Amino acid sequence: MAVMRKIRHFVWGEVPATKTERTLLLKIDWFILSYCCLMYFSNYLDRSNVTNAYVSGMREELNMHGTQYNQINTLFTCGYIVGMIPNNLMLQVVPPRIWLPSMQIVWGVLTFCTSAVSNVQQIYAIRFFQGIAESSTFVGTHYILGSWYKPGELGKRSGIFTSSGLIGTLFSGVLQAAVYTHLNGISGRSGWRWLFIIDGVITMPIALYGFLMFPDVPTTTKAFYLSEEERLLSCERLESDKDKDIEHGHLSWNLIRRVLGRWRWYGCSLLFAVSGETESLGSNNIMGQWLKAIGGYTVPQIDYYPSGMTAFAIVSTLVCATWTDATESRARWPVLVYMAIAGIIASICILIWSSPIGLKFFAYYIAGATYAGQATTFAWANQICADDHQERAVVLASMNMWNNVLNAWWPLVFYPATDAPRFTKGMWAMIGTCIATLLVTWLVWHLERREKRVKASHTAVEGAERGSVVARQKAEDEKSVKSHTGSSRRSQEST
């Protein structure tokens, strides 16, 4: 029985103290994670479908050439950058159950539009506005998760959420292969066009589910499936963490001073700006472009084979997120070390061009480990900024924003489609990025430790001062009592 409890603790975190809290956690796990994961699944399905469409006939049908594929991704990234911080701040004033599904409907409609394009310039425009809408999902969900869960519960929930996006990527390859095989040419439409239609059909019901079931944040939730006792408990269980700020809905102008006056915005933004680029082999479908360039593989094979990288990414993300929650210190930095080492090994194997095809497959698959840092890095930032919810919203958005600022030009410089199949510049860039990730990880770890020491020192000083005040007040009270007693005695003697 003790062994089962330990396994339960490792897999799902600390067991809630009461039956009411267990029921509450079960409900928010179901309704928050189900919607957020489905939303992110459709989000990543859309992103990955552009990549799969490109190697499945879109390039030829739209007469794409040179780096136009990279330009599509760059314009999407520019839209993503523009929308990121505004989207996260909108969650402070518009209920998340309204804002997040609304943005999902916008990108769903634009996905339908992609199925009808006649030239690449139309895709440029569509992808820019899709980037604005889709930027609401990733950091918005991490903000919501940080609002509902304790530190010991946060990592694995972040991991499950991040994995749902990777499942979207995995499913996209399988879906494109199936669509190309069975729907290509039906009703006069190419298989890649049917892919976007199916993507849009999947997206819309998920948005409706969000409108109906998403519970907002603890202080404003009106979810019908939560009792009044559970609503109060959802706040109280977070208030027990003295460093947790749970108030929402009131933006203050001194937010800029708070954000720029601390190290957190700089450190966390730099951390994900750099470490996020280690995902470049997967996010740019370098393996798919490599398979298409060397020849000898069918379209379904080019769609299927890169799924191995995504599968390894999912496993790495879930295992790492679960492990970091199970540790007493909730340390997230070891995951970044793991992914950096994996990225270096993968790049070296691919750079050695005379190496066997099997080794290159291994290298691309192990590169999936670089996705493991997404969940743990954002869980780490949620912990660091837990004492200021407005700062937390800005920091989480800025982390993803600065990563996408790099993404706007990084693939054009280091992973242009014209570099297939070797991508030599990209592999050297990957090695440099992984080394930089190790250095920035150490910097954030050091700054966090220093802040904790300063807080502990201030707490000790404040405790000592309070103790001194109490002792002084007690001495004065005793002196007053003695004085009053002496005065009473003298009065009695004179009588």
GROMACS .gro file of C-alpha atoms in nm:
model
  495
    1MET     CA    1   0.000   0.000   0.000
    2ALA     CA    2   0.286   0.236   0.085
    3VAL     CA    3   0.446   0.157  -0.252
    4MET     CA    4   0.123   0.242  -0.433
    5ARG     CA    5   0.102   0.574  -0.247
    6LYS     CA    6   0.457   0.657  -0.354
    7ILE     CA    7   0.377   0.571  -0.715
    8ARG     CA    8   0.059   0.781  -0.694
    9HIS     CA    9   0.259   1.071  -0.552
   10PHE     CA   10   0.523   1.046  -0.825
   11VAL     CA   11   0.277   1.020  -1.112
   12TRP     CA   12   0.010   1.271  -1.004
   13GLY     CA   13   0.160   1.473  -0.718
   14GLU     CA   14   0.068   1.530  -0.356
   15VAL     CA   15  -0.255   1.366  -0.242
   16PRO     CA   16  -0.500   1.639  -0.130
   17ALA     CA   17  -0.566   1.649   0.243
   18THR     CA   18  -0.947   1.629   0.227
   19LYS     CA   19  -1.209   1.460   0.014
   20THR     CA   20  -1.345   1.801  -0.089
   21GLU     CA   21  -1.004   1.909  -0.221
   22ARG     CA   22  -0.963   1.576  -0.403
   23THR     CA   23  -1.299   1.631  -0.574
   24LEU     CA   24  -1.206   1.990  -0.661
   25LEU     CA   25  -0.872   1.884  -0.810
   26LEU     CA   26  -1.042   1.614  -1.015
   27LYS     CA   27  -1.291   1.867  -1.154
   28ILE     CA   28  -1.037   2.132  -1.249
   29ASP     CA   29  -0.808   1.866  -1.397
   30TRP     CA   30  -1.092   1.748  -1.614
   31PHE     CA   31  -1.243   2.078  -1.726
   32ILE     CA   32  -0.928   2.295  -1.744
   33LEU     CA   33  -0.690   2.039  -1.888
   34SER     CA   34  -0.945   1.889  -2.127
   35TYR     CA   35  -1.024   2.223  -2.291
   36CYS     CA   36  -0.668   2.361  -2.282
   37CYS     CA   37  -0.524   2.041  -2.426
   38LEU     CA   38  -0.786   2.018  -2.700
   39MET     CA   39  -0.735   2.387  -2.782
   40TYR     CA   40  -0.357   2.347  -2.803
   41PHE     CA   41  -0.397   2.026  -3.001
   42SER     CA   42  -0.595   2.212  -3.267
   43ASN     CA   43  -0.348   2.501  -3.247
   44TYR     CA   44  -0.047   2.282  -3.323
   45LEU     CA   45  -0.244   2.077  -3.574
   46ASP     CA   46  -0.291   2.397  -3.773
   47ARG     CA   47   0.077   2.497  -3.746
   48SER     CA   48   0.204   2.154  -3.845
   49ASN     CA   49  -0.039   2.122  -4.132
   50VAL     CA   50   0.136   2.402  -4.322
   51THR     CA   51   0.461   2.206  -4.296
   52ASN     CA   52   0.299   1.881  -4.404
   53ALA     CA   53   0.106   2.052  -4.684
   54TYR     CA   54   0.432   2.198  -4.818
   55VAL     CA   55   0.587   1.853  -4.867
   56SER     CA   56   0.258   1.703  -4.987
   57GLY     CA   57   0.186   1.906  -5.298
   58MET     CA   58   0.130   2.267  -5.188
   59ARG     CA   59   0.476   2.377  -5.306
   60GLU     CA   60   0.416   2.250  -5.657
   61GLU     CA   61   0.053   2.364  -5.689
   62LEU     CA   62   0.124   2.721  -5.573
   63ASN     CA   63   0.455   2.732  -5.762
   64MET     CA   64   0.651   2.811  -5.446
   65HIS     CA   65   1.026   2.855  -5.474
   66GLY     CA   66   1.334   2.966  -5.280
   67THR     CA   67   1.263   3.057  -4.918
   68GLN     CA   68   0.890   3.126  -4.957
   69TYR     CA   69   0.811   2.840  -4.718
   70ASN     CA   70   1.034   3.004  -4.455
   71GLN     CA   71   0.866   3.340  -4.524
   72ILE     CA   72   0.525   3.187  -4.446
   73ASN     CA   73   0.656   3.077  -4.106
   74THR     CA   74   0.821   3.417  -4.049
   75LEU     CA   75   0.498   3.608  -4.111
   76PHE     CA   76   0.309   3.374  -3.879
   77THR     CA   77   0.576   3.439  -3.615
   78CYS     CA   78   0.545   3.817  -3.663
   79GLY     CA   79   0.171   3.795  -3.598
   80TYR     CA   80   0.241   3.574  -3.297
   81ILE     CA   81   0.478   3.837  -3.156
   82VAL     CA   82   0.227   4.120  -3.209
   83GLY     CA   83  -0.055   3.937  -3.032
   84MET     CA   84   0.123   3.775  -2.741
   85ILE     CA   85   0.133   4.034  -2.460
   86PRO     CA   86  -0.202   4.197  -2.554
   87ASN     CA   87  -0.368   3.854  -2.551
   88ASN     CA   88  -0.232   3.770  -2.207
   89LEU     CA   89  -0.326   4.108  -2.061
   90MET     CA   90  -0.677   4.071  -2.205
   91LEU     CA   91  -0.718   3.772  -1.972
   92GLN     CA   92  -0.700   4.025  -1.685
   93VAL     CA   93  -1.011   4.211  -1.803
   94VAL     CA   94  -1.207   3.967  -2.025
   95PRO     CA   95  -1.312   3.630  -1.881
   96PRO     CA   96  -1.082   3.357  -2.020
   97ARG     CA   97  -1.387   3.143  -2.102
   98ILE     CA   98  -1.485   3.416  -2.353
   99TRP     CA   99  -1.146   3.531  -2.482
  100LEU     CA  100  -0.972   3.199  -2.547
  101PRO     CA  101  -1.258   3.031  -2.740
  102SER     CA  102  -1.315   3.354  -2.938
  103MET     CA  103  -0.955   3.353  -3.055
  104GLN     CA  104  -0.993   2.986  -3.143
  105ILE     CA  105  -1.291   3.062  -3.366
  106VAL     CA  106  -1.088   3.333  -3.544
  107TRP     CA  107  -0.803   3.098  -3.630
  108GLY     CA  108  -1.051   2.822  -3.722
  109VAL     CA  109  -1.216   3.047  -3.982
  110LEU     CA  110  -0.875   3.147  -4.120
  111THR     CA  111  -0.783   2.777  -4.145
  112PHE     CA  112  -1.086   2.720  -4.366
  113CYS     CA  113  -0.970   3.014  -4.579
  114THR     CA  114  -0.628   2.851  -4.629
  115SER     CA  115  -0.794   2.562  -4.812
  116ALA     CA  116  -0.908   2.800  -5.086
  117VAL     CA  117  -0.590   3.002  -5.156
  118SER     CA  118  -0.466   3.041  -5.512
  119ASN     CA  119  -0.122   3.189  -5.448
  120VAL     CA  120   0.140   3.208  -5.176
  121GLN     CA  121   0.073   3.579  -5.107
  122GLN     CA  122  -0.273   3.491  -4.975
  123ILE     CA  123  -0.114   3.242  -4.736
  124TYR     CA  124   0.122   3.518  -4.617
  125ALA     CA  125  -0.175   3.736  -4.511
  126ILE     CA  126  -0.373   3.452  -4.355
  127ARG     CA  127  -0.080   3.321  -4.153
  128PHE     CA  128  -0.001   3.665  -4.009
  129PHE     CA  129  -0.352   3.704  -3.866
  130GLN     CA  130  -0.357   3.342  -3.754
  131GLY     CA  131  -0.041   3.414  -3.558
  132ILE     CA  132  -0.216   3.697  -3.371
  133ALA     CA  133  -0.510   3.472  -3.279
  134GLU     CA  134  -0.306   3.162  -3.195
  135SER     CA  135  -0.069   3.356  -2.967
  136SER     CA  136  -0.347   3.357  -2.705
  137THR     CA  137  -0.318   2.983  -2.642
  138PHE     CA  138   0.026   2.887  -2.514
  139VAL     CA  139   0.112   3.159  -2.263
  140GLY     CA  140  -0.256   3.215  -2.180
  141THR     CA  141  -0.291   2.854  -2.070
  142HIS     CA  142   0.030   2.865  -1.866
  143TYR     CA  143  -0.108   3.174  -1.692
  144ILE     CA  144  -0.435   2.991  -1.617
  145LEU     CA  145  -0.252   2.680  -1.490
  146GLY     CA  146  -0.040   2.897  -1.261
  147SER     CA  147  -0.362   3.051  -1.125
  148TRP     CA  148  -0.522   2.718  -1.026
  149TYR     CA  149  -0.240   2.482  -0.926
  150LYS     CA  150   0.013   2.461  -0.645
  151PRO     CA  151   0.386   2.434  -0.732
  152GLY     CA  152   0.386   2.058  -0.669
  153GLU     CA  153   0.094   2.014  -0.909
  154LEU     CA  154   0.205   2.253  -1.181
  155GLY     CA  155   0.488   2.076  -1.364
  156LYS     CA  156   0.305   1.767  -1.479
  157ARG     CA  157  -0.007   1.964  -1.574
  158SER     CA  158   0.214   2.191  -1.783
  159GLY     CA  159   0.371   1.877  -1.930
  160ILE     CA  160   0.033   1.729  -2.021
  161PHE     CA  161  -0.070   2.056  -2.183
  162THR     CA  162   0.253   2.089  -2.383
  163SER     CA  163   0.229   1.726  -2.491
  164SER     CA  164  -0.117   1.789  -2.635
  165GLY     CA  165   0.041   2.029  -2.884
  166LEU     CA  166   0.300   1.769  -2.973
  167ILE     CA  167   0.022   1.515  -3.021
  168GLY     CA  168  -0.129   1.766  -3.266
  169THR     CA  169   0.201   1.763  -3.456
  170LEU     CA  170   0.210   1.383  -3.445
  171PHE     CA  171  -0.151   1.355  -3.559
  172SER     CA  172  -0.094   1.608  -3.838
  173GLY     CA  173   0.159   1.383  -4.012
  174VAL     CA  174  -0.068   1.081  -3.982
  175LEU     CA  175  -0.370   1.285  -4.092
  176GLN     CA  176  -0.192   1.432  -4.394
  177ALA     CA  177  -0.078   1.087  -4.507
  178ALA     CA  178  -0.434   0.952  -4.474
  179VAL     CA  179  -0.587   1.255  -4.648
  180TYR     CA  180  -0.337   1.236  -4.934
  181THR     CA  181  -0.412   0.866  -4.980
  182HIS     CA  182  -0.793   0.882  -4.961
  183LEU     CA  183  -0.907   1.240  -5.042
  184ASN     CA  184  -0.654   1.369  -5.293
  185GLY     CA  185  -0.852   1.480  -5.599
  186ILE     CA  186  -1.198   1.434  -5.442
  187SER     CA  187  -1.434   1.717  -5.552
  188GLY     CA  188  -1.145   1.861  -5.750
  189ARG     CA  189  -0.945   1.946  -5.437
  190SER     CA  190  -0.587   1.848  -5.365
  191GLY     CA  191  -0.513   1.644  -5.055
  192TRP     CA  192  -0.337   1.933  -4.880
  193ARG     CA  193  -0.649   2.152  -4.922
  194TRP     CA  194  -0.866   1.886  -4.761
  195LEU     CA  195  -0.621   1.886  -4.470
  196PHE     CA  196  -0.707   2.248  -4.381
  197ILE     CA  197  -1.081   2.183  -4.416
  198ILE     CA  198  -1.061   1.891  -4.173
  199ASP     CA  199  -0.846   2.101  -3.938
  200GLY     CA  200  -1.113   2.373  -3.930
  201VAL     CA  201  -1.389   2.117  -3.869
  202ILE     CA  202  -1.194   1.984  -3.569
  203THR     CA  203  -1.133   2.333  -3.426
  204MET     CA  204  -1.489   2.473  -3.406
  205PRO     CA  205  -1.652   2.223  -3.164
  206ILE     CA  206  -1.357   2.262  -2.926
  207ALA     CA  207  -1.420   2.638  -2.912
  208LEU     CA  208  -1.788   2.577  -2.829
  209TYR     CA  209  -1.681   2.342  -2.548
  210GLY     CA  210  -1.463   2.621  -2.406
  211PHE     CA  211  -1.750   2.872  -2.405
  212LEU     CA  212  -1.964   2.627  -2.207
  213MET     CA  213  -1.723   2.459  -1.965
  214PHE     CA  214  -1.406   2.663  -1.902
  215PRO     CA  215  -1.400   2.786  -1.539
  216ASP     CA  216  -1.199   3.115  -1.568
  217VAL     CA  217  -0.973   3.172  -1.261
  218PRO     CA  218  -1.040   3.090  -0.892
  219THR     CA  219  -1.145   3.441  -0.782
  220THR     CA  220  -1.392   3.494  -1.067
  221THR     CA  221  -1.514   3.146  -1.155
  222LYS     CA  222  -1.887   3.090  -1.194
  223ALA     CA  223  -1.860   2.736  -1.328
  224PHE     CA  224  -2.184   2.549  -1.263
  225TYR     CA  225  -2.001   2.228  -1.173
  226LEU     CA  226  -1.819   2.390  -0.877
  227SER     CA  227  -2.006   2.425  -0.548
  228GLU     CA  228  -1.969   2.739  -0.333
  229GLU     CA  229  -1.749   2.542  -0.095
  230GLU     CA  230  -1.525   2.434  -0.384
  231ARG     CA  231  -1.500   2.791  -0.516
  232LEU     CA  232  -1.382   2.914  -0.176
  233LEU     CA  233  -1.144   2.621  -0.141
  234SER     CA  234  -0.990   2.690  -0.484
  235CYS     CA  235  -0.875   3.027  -0.344
  236GLU     CA  236  -0.792   2.913   0.009
  237ARG     CA  237  -0.564   2.631  -0.099
  238LEU     CA  238  -0.352   2.878  -0.294
  239GLU     CA  239  -0.362   3.143  -0.020
  240SER     CA  240  -0.186   2.891   0.204
  241ASP     CA  241   0.121   2.962  -0.010
  242LYS     CA  242   0.247   3.287   0.139
  243ASP     CA  243   0.421   3.383  -0.187
  244LYS     CA  244   0.114   3.331  -0.405
  245ASP     CA  245  -0.081   3.629  -0.539
  246ILE     CA  246  -0.426   3.516  -0.656
  247GLU     CA  247  -0.602   3.849  -0.719
  248HIS     CA  248  -0.712   3.911  -1.078
  249GLY     CA  249  -0.889   4.166  -1.291
  250HIS     CA  250  -0.730   4.503  -1.194
  251LEU     CA  251  -0.440   4.630  -1.404
  252SER     CA  252  -0.217   4.883  -1.228
  253TRP     CA  253   0.013   5.137  -1.391
  254ASN     CA  254   0.309   5.054  -1.169
  255LEU     CA  255   0.321   4.715  -1.344
  256ILE     CA  256   0.591   4.847  -1.580
  257ARG     CA  257   0.805   4.957  -1.286
  258ARG     CA  258   0.764   4.621  -1.113
  259VAL     CA  259   0.843   4.421  -1.427
  260LEU     CA  260   1.146   4.621  -1.541
  261GLY     CA  261   1.278   4.676  -1.188
  262ARG     CA  262   1.333   4.305  -1.118
  263TRP     CA  263   1.555   4.043  -1.277
  264ARG     CA  264   1.269   3.803  -1.353
  265TRP     CA  265   1.152   3.950  -1.683
  266TYR     CA  266   1.506   3.969  -1.818
  267GLY     CA  267   1.617   3.627  -1.694
  268CYS     CA  268   1.309   3.425  -1.788
  269SER     CA  269   1.272   3.596  -2.127
  270LEU     CA  270   1.635   3.528  -2.212
  271LEU     CA  271   1.601   3.168  -2.095
  272PHE     CA  272   1.316   3.074  -2.328
  273ALA     CA  273   1.433   3.300  -2.612
  274VAL     CA  274   1.750   3.090  -2.625
  275SER     CA  275   1.630   2.745  -2.515
  276GLY     CA  276   1.322   2.761  -2.739
  277GLU     CA  277   1.548   2.766  -3.045
  278THR     CA  278   1.670   2.416  -2.961
  279GLU     CA  279   1.334   2.298  -3.101
  280SER     CA  280   1.430   2.417  -3.451
  281LEU     CA  281   1.480   2.068  -3.596
  282GLY     CA  282   1.122   1.980  -3.511
  283SER     CA  283   0.947   2.315  -3.561
  284ASN     CA  284   1.091   2.353  -3.912
  285ASN     CA  285   1.034   1.986  -4.002
  286ILE     CA  286   1.400   1.949  -4.096
  287MET     CA  287   1.365   1.571  -4.103
  288GLY     CA  288   1.077   1.589  -4.352
  289GLN     CA  289   1.273   1.827  -4.576
  290TRP     CA  290   1.578   1.598  -4.550
  291LEU     CA  291   1.375   1.292  -4.656
  292LYS     CA  292   1.221   1.479  -4.950
  293ALA     CA  293   1.561   1.615  -5.064
  294ILE     CA  294   1.755   1.285  -5.056
  295GLY     CA  295   1.475   1.108  -5.246
  296GLY     CA  296   1.361   0.749  -5.235
  297TYR     CA  297   1.064   0.808  -5.002
  298THR     CA  298   0.692   0.834  -5.085
  299VAL     CA  299   0.476   1.128  -4.973
  300PRO     CA  300   0.308   0.920  -4.696
  301GLN     CA  301   0.652   0.809  -4.572
  302ILE     CA  302   0.774   1.170  -4.564
  303ASP     CA  303   0.465   1.254  -4.355
  304TYR     CA  304   0.491   0.949  -4.125
  305TYR     CA  305   0.861   0.914  -4.042
  306PRO     CA  306   0.914   1.250  -3.865
  307SER     CA  307   0.641   1.142  -3.621
  308GLY     CA  308   0.908   0.944  -3.436
  309MET     CA  309   1.070   1.271  -3.326
  310THR     CA  310   0.735   1.397  -3.199
  311ALA     CA  311   0.667   1.073  -3.013
  312PHE     CA  312   1.002   1.099  -2.834
  313ALA     CA  313   0.925   1.464  -2.755
  314ILE     CA  314   0.596   1.364  -2.589
  315VAL     CA  315   0.762   1.094  -2.376
  316SER     CA  316   1.046   1.328  -2.275
  317THR     CA  317   0.806   1.608  -2.183
  318LEU     CA  318   0.582   1.391  -1.964
  319VAL     CA  319   0.866   1.207  -1.789
  320CYS     CA  320   1.062   1.526  -1.718
  321ALA     CA  321   0.758   1.720  -1.597
  322THR     CA  322   0.654   1.435  -1.367
  323TRP     CA  323   1.005   1.395  -1.228
  324THR     CA  324   1.049   1.766  -1.149
  325ASP     CA  325   0.719   1.775  -0.960
  326ALA     CA  326   0.821   1.466  -0.760
  327THR     CA  327   1.145   1.626  -0.634
  328GLU     CA  328   1.127   1.807  -0.302
  329SER     CA  329   1.290   2.121  -0.440
  330ARG     CA  330   1.073   2.132  -0.759
  331ALA     CA  331   1.400   2.196  -0.946
  332ARG     CA  332   1.336   2.253  -1.319
  333TRP     CA  333   1.690   2.324  -1.440
  334PRO     CA  334   1.802   1.959  -1.489
  335VAL     CA  335   1.553   1.927  -1.776
  336LEU     CA  336   1.722   2.208  -1.966
  337VAL     CA  337   2.058   2.036  -1.919
  338TYR     CA  338   1.911   1.711  -2.056
  339MET     CA  339   1.761   1.875  -2.365
  340ALA     CA  340   2.078   2.073  -2.440
  341ILE     CA  341   2.293   1.761  -2.430
  342ALA     CA  342   2.044   1.575  -2.654
  343GLY     CA  343   2.050   1.863  -2.905
  344ILE     CA  344   2.430   1.864  -2.919
  345ILE     CA  345   2.447   1.487  -2.977
  346ALA     CA  346   2.182   1.503  -3.251
  347SER     CA  347   2.356   1.787  -3.434
  348ILE     CA  348   2.696   1.617  -3.431
  349CYS     CA  349   2.547   1.295  -3.572
  350ILE     CA  350   2.379   1.486  -3.857
  351LEU     CA  351   2.690   1.694  -3.932
  352ILE     CA  352   2.888   1.375  -3.996
  353TRP     CA  353   2.734   1.334  -4.343
  354SER     CA  354   2.904   1.001  -4.410
  355SER     CA  355   2.724   0.846  -4.114
  356PRO     CA  356   2.464   0.574  -4.188
  357ILE     CA  357   2.101   0.667  -4.259
  358GLY     CA  358   2.001   0.478  -3.945
  359LEU     CA  359   2.222   0.705  -3.730
  360LYS     CA  360   2.062   1.012  -3.885
  361PHE     CA  361   1.715   0.875  -3.805
  362PHE     CA  362   1.835   0.824  -3.446
  363ALA     CA  363   1.971   1.180  -3.436
  364TYR     CA  364   1.647   1.336  -3.559
  365TYR     CA  365   1.442   1.130  -3.316
  366ILE     CA  366   1.657   1.210  -3.013
  367ALA     CA  367   1.628   1.579  -3.106
  368GLY     CA  368   1.268   1.546  -2.987
  369ALA     CA  369   1.408   1.575  -2.633
  370THR     CA  370   1.453   1.948  -2.693
  371TYR     CA  371   1.076   1.993  -2.654
  372ALA     CA  372   1.095   1.877  -2.290
  373GLY     CA  373   1.196   2.226  -2.177
  374GLN     CA  374   0.870   2.394  -2.277
  375ALA     CA  375   0.660   2.268  -1.988
  376THR     CA  376   0.928   2.287  -1.720
  377THR     CA  377   1.058   2.630  -1.823
  378PHE     CA  378   0.711   2.785  -1.800
  379ALA     CA  379   0.637   2.599  -1.475
  380TRP     CA  380   0.965   2.743  -1.342
  381ALA     CA  381   0.862   3.097  -1.445
  382ASN     CA  382   0.520   3.047  -1.281
  383GLN     CA  383   0.697   2.958  -0.956
  384ILE     CA  384   0.943   3.247  -0.976
  385CYS     CA  385   0.666   3.506  -1.033
  386ALA     CA  386   0.399   3.348  -0.810
  387ASP     CA  387   0.389   3.649  -0.576
  388ASP     CA  388   0.271   3.895  -0.847
  389HIS     CA  389   0.000   3.780  -1.088
  390GLN     CA  390   0.029   4.079  -1.324
  391GLU     CA  391   0.406   4.043  -1.351
  392ARG     CA  392   0.355   3.669  -1.408
  393ALA     CA  393   0.121   3.739  -1.701
  394VAL     CA  394   0.373   3.973  -1.865
  395VAL     CA  395   0.675   3.749  -1.799
  396LEU     CA  396   0.507   3.438  -1.942
  397ALA     CA  397   0.398   3.630  -2.253
  398SER     CA  398   0.739   3.793  -2.293
  399MET     CA  399   0.919   3.459  -2.275
  400ASN     CA  400   0.728   3.329  -2.573
  401MET     CA  401   0.738   3.669  -2.747
  402TRP     CA  402   1.119   3.698  -2.742
  403ASN     CA  403   1.155   3.338  -2.855
  404ASN     CA  404   0.934   3.421  -3.150
  405VAL     CA  405   1.129   3.738  -3.221
  406LEU     CA  406   1.421   3.504  -3.286
  407ASN     CA  407   1.197   3.261  -3.475
  408ALA     CA  408   1.100   3.540  -3.715
  409TRP     CA  409   1.445   3.534  -3.876
  410TRP     CA  410   1.626   3.230  -3.731
  411PRO     CA  411   1.497   2.973  -3.985
  412LEU     CA  412   1.562   3.211  -4.275
  413VAL     CA  413   1.926   3.243  -4.173
  414PHE     CA  414   2.009   2.896  -4.040
  415TYR     CA  415   1.746   2.659  -4.185
  416PRO     CA  416   1.648   2.790  -4.531
  417ALA     CA  417   1.472   2.527  -4.743
  418THR     CA  418   1.750   2.569  -5.000
  419ASP     CA  419   1.998   2.417  -4.750
  420ALA     CA  420   1.826   2.076  -4.764
  421PRO     CA  421   1.930   1.805  -4.711
  422ARG     CA  422   2.243   1.887  -4.505
  423PHE     CA  423   2.145   2.205  -4.316
  424THR     CA  424   2.509   2.248  -4.210
  425LYS     CA  425   2.463   2.605  -4.082
  426GLY     CA  426   2.161   2.495  -3.884
  427MET     CA  427   2.343   2.212  -3.709
  428TRP     CA  428   2.625   2.442  -3.598
  429ALA     CA  429   2.364   2.694  -3.483
  430MET     CA  430   2.196   2.418  -3.284
  431ILE     CA  431   2.521   2.330  -3.104
  432GLY     CA  432   2.579   2.698  -3.018
  433THR     CA  433   2.220   2.737  -2.898
  434CYS     CA  434   2.247   2.433  -2.671
  435ILE     CA  435   2.566   2.566  -2.512
  436ALA     CA  436   2.401   2.907  -2.461
  437THR     CA  437   2.102   2.731  -2.301
  438LEU     CA  438   2.331   2.574  -2.041
  439LEU     CA  439   2.483   2.913  -1.957
  440VAL     CA  440   2.150   3.098  -1.927
  441THR     CA  441   2.002   2.814  -1.720
  442TRP     CA  442   2.284   2.857  -1.470
  443LEU     CA  443   2.223   3.234  -1.464
  444VAL     CA  444   1.849   3.201  -1.386
  445TRP     CA  445   1.918   2.933  -1.123
  446HIS     CA  446   2.175   3.163  -0.958
  447LEU     CA  447   1.944   3.468  -0.960
  448GLU     CA  448   1.655   3.268  -0.818
  449ARG     CA  449   1.871   3.133  -0.534
  450ARG     CA  450   1.997   3.484  -0.458
  451GLU     CA  451   1.640   3.621  -0.445
  452LYS     CA  452   1.534   3.343  -0.209
  453ARG     CA  453   1.830   3.418   0.021
  454VAL     CA  454   1.744   3.788   0.026
  455LYS     CA  455   1.378   3.710   0.103
  456ALA     CA  456   1.478   3.473   0.381
  457SER     CA  457   1.712   3.737   0.525
  458HIS     CA  458   1.441   4.005   0.517
  459THR     CA  459   1.194   3.766   0.677
  460ALA     CA  460   1.443   3.690   0.954
  461VAL     CA  461   1.512   4.060   1.014
  462GLU     CA  462   1.141   4.143   1.017
  463GLY     CA  463   1.082   3.856   1.260
  464ALA     CA  464   1.359   3.980   1.486
  465GLU     CA  465   1.224   4.337   1.472
  466ARG     CA  466   0.873   4.217   1.556
  467GLY     CA  467   1.016   4.015   1.843
  468SER     CA  468   1.207   4.319   1.966
  469VAL     CA  469   0.896   4.538   1.950
  470VAL     CA  470   0.692   4.278   2.137
  471ALA     CA  471   0.962   4.242   2.404
  472ARG     CA  472   0.991   4.619   2.441
  473GLN     CA  473   0.615   4.656   2.467
  474LYS     CA  474   0.604   4.378   2.726
  475ALA     CA  475   0.877   4.546   2.932
  476GLU     CA  476   0.694   4.877   2.918
  477ASP     CA  477   0.370   4.709   3.026
  478GLU     CA  478   0.544   4.541   3.317
  479LYS     CA  479   0.703   4.874   3.416
  480SER     CA  480   0.364   5.045   3.396
  481VAL     CA  481   0.208   4.774   3.613
  482LYS     CA  482   0.484   4.805   3.874
  483SER     CA  483   0.451   5.183   3.874
  484HIS     CA  484   0.077   5.161   3.916
  485THR     CA  485   0.116   4.905   4.200
  486GLY     CA  486   0.373   5.125   4.382
  487SER     CA  487   0.152   5.429   4.349
  488SER     CA  488  -0.144   5.237   4.494
  489ARG     CA  489   0.060   5.123   4.794
  490ARG     CA  490   0.180   5.479   4.874
  491SER     CA  491  -0.178   5.600   4.852
  492GLN     CA  492  -0.293   5.335   5.096
  493GLU     CA  493  -0.009   5.413   5.343
  494SER     CA  494  -0.089   5.786   5.345
  495THR     CA  495  -0.453   5.701   5.419
   0.00000   0.00000   0.00000
